[in-house]
Short mmCIF file of C-alpha atoms in Angstrom, two decimals:
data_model
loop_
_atom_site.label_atom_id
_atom_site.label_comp_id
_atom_site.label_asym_id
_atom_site.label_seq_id
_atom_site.Cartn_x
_atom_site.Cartn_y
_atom_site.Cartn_z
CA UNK K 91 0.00 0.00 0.00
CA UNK K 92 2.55 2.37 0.96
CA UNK K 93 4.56 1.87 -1.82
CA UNK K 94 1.84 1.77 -4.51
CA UNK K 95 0.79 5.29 -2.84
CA UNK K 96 4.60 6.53 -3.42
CA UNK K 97 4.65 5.71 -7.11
CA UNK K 98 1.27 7.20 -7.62
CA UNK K 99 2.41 10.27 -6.04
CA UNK K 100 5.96 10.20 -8.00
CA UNK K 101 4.01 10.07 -11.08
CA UNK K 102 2.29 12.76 -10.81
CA UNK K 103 5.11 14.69 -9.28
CA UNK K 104 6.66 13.62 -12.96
CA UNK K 105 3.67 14.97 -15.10
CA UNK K 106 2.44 17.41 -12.65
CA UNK K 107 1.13 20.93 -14.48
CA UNK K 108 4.30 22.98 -13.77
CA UNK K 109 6.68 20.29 -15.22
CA UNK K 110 8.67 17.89 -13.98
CA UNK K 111 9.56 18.26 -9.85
CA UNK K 112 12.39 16.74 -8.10
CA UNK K 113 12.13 15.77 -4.01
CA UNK K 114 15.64 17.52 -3.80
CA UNK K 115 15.45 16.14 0.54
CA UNK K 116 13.64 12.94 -0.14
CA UNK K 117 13.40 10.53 2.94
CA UNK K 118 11.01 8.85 4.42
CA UNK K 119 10.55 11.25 7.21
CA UNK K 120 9.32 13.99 4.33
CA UNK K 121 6.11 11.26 4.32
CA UNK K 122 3.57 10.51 6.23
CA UNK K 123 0.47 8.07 5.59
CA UNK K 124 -3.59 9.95 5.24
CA UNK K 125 -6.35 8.25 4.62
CA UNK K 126 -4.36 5.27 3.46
CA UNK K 127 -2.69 7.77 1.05
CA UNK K 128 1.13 8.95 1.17
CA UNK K 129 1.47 12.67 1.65
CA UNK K 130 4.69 14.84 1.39
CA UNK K 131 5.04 16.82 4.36
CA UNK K 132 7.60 19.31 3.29
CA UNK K 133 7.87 20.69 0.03
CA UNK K 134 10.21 23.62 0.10
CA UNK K 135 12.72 21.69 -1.25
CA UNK K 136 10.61 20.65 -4.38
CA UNK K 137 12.16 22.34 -7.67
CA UNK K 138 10.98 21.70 -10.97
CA UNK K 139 14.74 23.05 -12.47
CA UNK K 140 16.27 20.10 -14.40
CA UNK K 141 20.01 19.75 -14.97
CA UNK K 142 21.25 22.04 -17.92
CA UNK K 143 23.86 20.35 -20.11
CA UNK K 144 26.10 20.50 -23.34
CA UNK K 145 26.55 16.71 -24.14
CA UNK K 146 25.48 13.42 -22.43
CA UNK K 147 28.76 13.55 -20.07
CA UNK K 148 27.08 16.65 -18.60
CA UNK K 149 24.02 14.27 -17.31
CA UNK K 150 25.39 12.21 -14.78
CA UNK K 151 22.94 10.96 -11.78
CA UNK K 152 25.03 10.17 -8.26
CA UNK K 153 24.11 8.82 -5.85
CA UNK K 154 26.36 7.31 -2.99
CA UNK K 155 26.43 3.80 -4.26
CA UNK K 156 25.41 3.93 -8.04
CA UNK K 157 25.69 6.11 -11.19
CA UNK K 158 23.39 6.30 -14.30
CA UNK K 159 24.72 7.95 -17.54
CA UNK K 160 21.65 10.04 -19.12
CA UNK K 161 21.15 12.04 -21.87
CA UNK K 162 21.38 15.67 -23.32
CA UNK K 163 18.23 17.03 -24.71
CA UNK K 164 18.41 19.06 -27.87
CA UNK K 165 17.11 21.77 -25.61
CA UNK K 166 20.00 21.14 -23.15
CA UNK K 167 18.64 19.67 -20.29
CA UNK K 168 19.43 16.07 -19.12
CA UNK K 169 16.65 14.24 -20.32
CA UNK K 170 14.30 12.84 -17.21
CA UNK K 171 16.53 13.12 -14.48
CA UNK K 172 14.17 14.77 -11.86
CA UNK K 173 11.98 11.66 -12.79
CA UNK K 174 14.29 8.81 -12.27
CA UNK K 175 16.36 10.92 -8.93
CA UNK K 176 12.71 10.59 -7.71
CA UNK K 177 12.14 6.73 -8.56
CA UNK K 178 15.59 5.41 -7.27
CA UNK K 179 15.32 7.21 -4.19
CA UNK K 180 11.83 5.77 -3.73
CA UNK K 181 13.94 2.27 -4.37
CA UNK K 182 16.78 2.95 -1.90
CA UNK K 183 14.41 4.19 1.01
CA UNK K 184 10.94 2.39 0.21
CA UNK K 185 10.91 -0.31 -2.15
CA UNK K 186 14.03 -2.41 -0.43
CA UNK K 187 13.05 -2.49 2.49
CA UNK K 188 8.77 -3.15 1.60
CA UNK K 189 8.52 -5.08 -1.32
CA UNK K 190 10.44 -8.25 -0.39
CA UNK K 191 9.11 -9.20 2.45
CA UNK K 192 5.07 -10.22 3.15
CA UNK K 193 3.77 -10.86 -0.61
CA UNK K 194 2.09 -13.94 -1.31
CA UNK K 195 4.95 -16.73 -2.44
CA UNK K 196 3.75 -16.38 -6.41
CA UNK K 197 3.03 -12.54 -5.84
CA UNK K 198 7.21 -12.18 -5.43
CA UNK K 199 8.67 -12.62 -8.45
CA UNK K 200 6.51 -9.76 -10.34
CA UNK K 201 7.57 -7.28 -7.19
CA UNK K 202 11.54 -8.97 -7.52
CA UNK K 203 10.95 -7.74 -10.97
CA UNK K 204 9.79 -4.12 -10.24
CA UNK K 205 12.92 -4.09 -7.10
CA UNK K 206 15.22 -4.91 -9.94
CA UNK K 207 14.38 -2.66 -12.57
CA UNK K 208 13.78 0.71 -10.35
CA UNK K 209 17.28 -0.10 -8.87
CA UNK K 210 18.60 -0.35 -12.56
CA UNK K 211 16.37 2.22 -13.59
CA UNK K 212 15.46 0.50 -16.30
CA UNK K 213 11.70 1.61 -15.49
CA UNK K 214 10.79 4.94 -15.65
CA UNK K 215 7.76 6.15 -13.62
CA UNK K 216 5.19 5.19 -16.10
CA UNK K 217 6.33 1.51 -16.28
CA UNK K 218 6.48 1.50 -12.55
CA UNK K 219 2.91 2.57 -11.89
CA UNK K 220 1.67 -0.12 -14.66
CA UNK K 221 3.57 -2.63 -12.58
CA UNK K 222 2.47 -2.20 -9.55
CA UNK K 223 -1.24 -1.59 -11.06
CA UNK K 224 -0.39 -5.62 -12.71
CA UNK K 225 0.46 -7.06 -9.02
CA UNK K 226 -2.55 -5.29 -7.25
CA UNK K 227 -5.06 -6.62 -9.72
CA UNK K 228 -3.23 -9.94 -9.65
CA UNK K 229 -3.74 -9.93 -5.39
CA UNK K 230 -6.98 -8.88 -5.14
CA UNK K 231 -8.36 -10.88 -8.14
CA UNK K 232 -6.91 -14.02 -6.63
CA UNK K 233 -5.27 -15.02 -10.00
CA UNK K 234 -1.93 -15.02 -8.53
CA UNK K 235 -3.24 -18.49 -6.66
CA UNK K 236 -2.23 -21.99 -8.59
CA UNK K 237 -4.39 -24.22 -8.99
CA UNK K 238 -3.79 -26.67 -6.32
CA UNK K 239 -6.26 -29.66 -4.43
CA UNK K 240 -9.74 -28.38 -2.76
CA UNK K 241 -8.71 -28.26 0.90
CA UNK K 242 -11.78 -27.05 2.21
CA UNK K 243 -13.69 -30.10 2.32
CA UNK K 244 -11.20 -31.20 4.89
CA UNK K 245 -12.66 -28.78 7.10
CA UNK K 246 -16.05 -28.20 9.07
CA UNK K 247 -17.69 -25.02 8.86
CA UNK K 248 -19.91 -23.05 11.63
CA UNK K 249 -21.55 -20.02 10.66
CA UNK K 250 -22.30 -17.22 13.42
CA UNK K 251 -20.11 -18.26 15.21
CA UNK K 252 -16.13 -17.79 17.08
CA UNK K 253 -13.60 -18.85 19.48
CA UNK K 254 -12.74 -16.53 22.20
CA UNK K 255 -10.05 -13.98 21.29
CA UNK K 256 -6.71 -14.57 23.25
CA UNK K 257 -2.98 -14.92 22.64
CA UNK K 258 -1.95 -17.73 20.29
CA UNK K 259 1.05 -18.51 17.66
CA UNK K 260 2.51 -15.41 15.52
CA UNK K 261 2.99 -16.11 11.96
CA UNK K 262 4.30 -13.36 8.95
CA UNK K 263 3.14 -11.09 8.10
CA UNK K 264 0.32 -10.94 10.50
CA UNK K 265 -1.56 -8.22 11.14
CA UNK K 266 -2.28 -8.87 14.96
CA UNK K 267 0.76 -8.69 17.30
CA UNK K 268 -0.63 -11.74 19.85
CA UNK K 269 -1.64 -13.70 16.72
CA UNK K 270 -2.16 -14.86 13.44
CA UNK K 271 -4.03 -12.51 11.06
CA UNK K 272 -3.95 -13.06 7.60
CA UNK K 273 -5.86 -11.24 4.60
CA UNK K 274 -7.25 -13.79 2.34
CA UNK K 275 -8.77 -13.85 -0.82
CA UNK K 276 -11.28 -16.72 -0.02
CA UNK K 277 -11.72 -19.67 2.42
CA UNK K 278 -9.95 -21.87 0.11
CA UNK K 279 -6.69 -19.99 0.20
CA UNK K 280 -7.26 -19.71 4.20
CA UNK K 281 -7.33 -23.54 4.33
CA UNK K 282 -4.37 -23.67 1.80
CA UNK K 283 -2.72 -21.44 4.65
CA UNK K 284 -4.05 -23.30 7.92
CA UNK K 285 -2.54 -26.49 6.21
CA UNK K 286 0.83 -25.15 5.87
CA UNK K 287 0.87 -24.43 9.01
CA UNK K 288 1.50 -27.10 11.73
CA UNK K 289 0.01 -25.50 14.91
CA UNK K 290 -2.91 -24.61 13.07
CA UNK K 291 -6.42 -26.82 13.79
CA UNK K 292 -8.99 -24.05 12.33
CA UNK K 293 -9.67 -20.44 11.28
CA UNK K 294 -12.06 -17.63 11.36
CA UNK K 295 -13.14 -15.34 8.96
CA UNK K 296 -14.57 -13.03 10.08
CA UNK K 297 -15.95 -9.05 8.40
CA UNK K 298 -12.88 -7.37 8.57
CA UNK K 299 -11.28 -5.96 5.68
CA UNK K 300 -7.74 -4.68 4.47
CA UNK K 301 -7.23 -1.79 1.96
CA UNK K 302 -7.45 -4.13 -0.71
CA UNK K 303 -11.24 -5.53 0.47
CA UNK K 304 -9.66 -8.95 1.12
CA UNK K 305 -11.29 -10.35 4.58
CA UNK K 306 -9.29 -11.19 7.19
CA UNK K 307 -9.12 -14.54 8.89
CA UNK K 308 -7.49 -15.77 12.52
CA UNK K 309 -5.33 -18.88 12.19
CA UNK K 310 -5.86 -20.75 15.99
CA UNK K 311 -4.46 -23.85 17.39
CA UNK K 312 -7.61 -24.74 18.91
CA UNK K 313 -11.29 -25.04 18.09
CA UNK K 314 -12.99 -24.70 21.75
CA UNK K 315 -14.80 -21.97 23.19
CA UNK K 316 -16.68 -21.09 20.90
CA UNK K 317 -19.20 -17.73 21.15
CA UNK K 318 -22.00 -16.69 18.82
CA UNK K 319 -20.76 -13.84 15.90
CA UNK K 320 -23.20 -13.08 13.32
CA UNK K 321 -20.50 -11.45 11.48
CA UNK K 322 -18.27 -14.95 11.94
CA UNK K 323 -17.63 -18.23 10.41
CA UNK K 324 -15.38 -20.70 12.09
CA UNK K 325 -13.81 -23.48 10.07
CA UNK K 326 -12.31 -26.24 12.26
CA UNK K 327 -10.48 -29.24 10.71
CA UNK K 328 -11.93 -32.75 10.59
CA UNK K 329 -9.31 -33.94 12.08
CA UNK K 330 -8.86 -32.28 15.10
CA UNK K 331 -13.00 -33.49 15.86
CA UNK K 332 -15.64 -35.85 14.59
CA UNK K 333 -18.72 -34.62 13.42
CA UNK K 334 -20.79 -36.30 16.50
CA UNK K 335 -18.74 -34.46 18.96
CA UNK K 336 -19.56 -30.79 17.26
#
C-alpha cells in the first residue's frame, strides 16, 4: 500500500502541471500516511529546475552507491533526471526495504521484478505505476493463486459463530501482534494457509477488511470456546474433531 501510494504520487510529481519536480530532501521522514494515502510533508525543497547540459557527459545521476549515464536534450537539459532521482530514491528508502518481504509466495517474483528494474532504472515512472497496477489486480483478483487440491472439504464449517479472542502462535506477516491474522482472498486460500501451518487446527473469517477488500481470517491452534458472531464463520479441521462431537 505504501509503496503503490509513493509511485502514484511520484508520477504525478513527474507529469504534474508545472513540469517535472524533483524531491531535492527525499526521505522517508518527508512522508507521512492519510487516509491510506502517502502525503509529502515538506515541500520547500521541491524544484521543478532540471540539470542544464552541453553533451550526455554533462548528465550524470550520483548517488552514494550507483551512477546512471543520461542524456542531453536538444534543448539542453538532461533528459528525465528529476523523474528517475525521484524513482531510485523511492527504491533505496521504500521499495528495499517493503517489497520483499510479506507478498504472497507467487506474488514475489513480479515485485523482484519491479525491485530490480527501479534499482537499474530500467523503469521509468510510467512503467512502474503499470507494474504495480499488474500485481494489485493480480492480489486482489486471486489469479496469482495456482491451482492446487480443494482443501476445504477437509474442514467443518460453523456459521455465526467464534472462538474466544486470546494470545496464540505469531505467523508473517500478521496483522495482529498476539496472533495470526492473515488477509485472504477466499476460504480456500485460508485452508491452503491453515494447512501449511502445523500448529494450526482451524480459522475464522470473520468481516474485517484490508485496503485491498480482502477479509481477514485468525489462524488458531484450537477449536474450543466457541461464542456466537453473526458477522463470523469458524472453520475447524476434521481432524482435530468428529462430526458427533460438534
Amino acid at each position: 500500500q505504501i509503496c503503490l501510494s509513493l509511485v502514484k504520487l511520484l508520477f504525478y510529481l513527474a507529469h504534474s502541471p508545472l513540469g517535472s519536480i524533483v524531491l531535492l530532501d527525499f526521505q522517508p521522514r518527508q512522508f507521512v500516511m492519510v487516509d491510506g494515502n502517502l502525503k509529502v510533508t515538506d515541500m520547500d525543497d521541491a524544484s521543478t529546475e532540471e540539470l542544464s547540459c552541453k553533451e550526455d557527459n554533462d548528465c550524470i545521476l550520483d548517488f552514494p552507491t550507483k551512477s546512471f549515464p543520461l542524456k542531453c536534450s536538444a534543448v539542453g537539459k538532461c533528459e528525465g533526471i528529476n523523474e528517475k532521482k525521484n524513482l531510485f530514491n523511492a527504491y533505496r528508502y521504500f521499495f528495499t526495504y517493503l517489497l520483499p518481504h510479506s507478498a504472497p509466495p507467487a506474488l514475489r517474483p513480479f515485485l523482484s521484478d519491479i525491485l530490480n528494474a527501479t534499482g537499474d532504472l530500467r523503469y521509468g515512472i510510467n512503467e512502474t505505476v503499470k507494474a504495480f497496477e499488474k500485481v494489485l489486480h493480480l492480489y486482489k483478483s486471486g489469479l496469482y493463486l495456482q491451482k492446487r487440491p480443494l482443501l476445504l472439504k477437509d474442514y467443518i464449517s460453523l456459521k455465526g459463530f467464534r472462538t474466544v479472542e486470546g494470545e496464540d502462535y505469531k505467523c508473517w506477516p500478521s496483522y495482529s501482534h498476539v496472533g495470526c491474522l492473515l488477509s485472504i482472498h477466499s476460504a480456500e486460500e485460508a485452508a491452503a494457509i491453515c494447512n501449511s501451518q502445523s500448529q494450526c487446527q482451524s480459522f475464522i473469517v470473520t468481516q474485517q477488511r484490508t485496503w485491498t477488500g480482502r477479509p481477514l481470517a485468525s489462524f488458531q491452534s484450537s477449536w474450543t470456546d466457541l461464542i456466537p458472531d453473526t458477522n463470523a464463520v469458524v472453520y475447524i479441521k476434521r481432524s482435530a474433531s468428529s462430526g458427533e462431537r460438534l
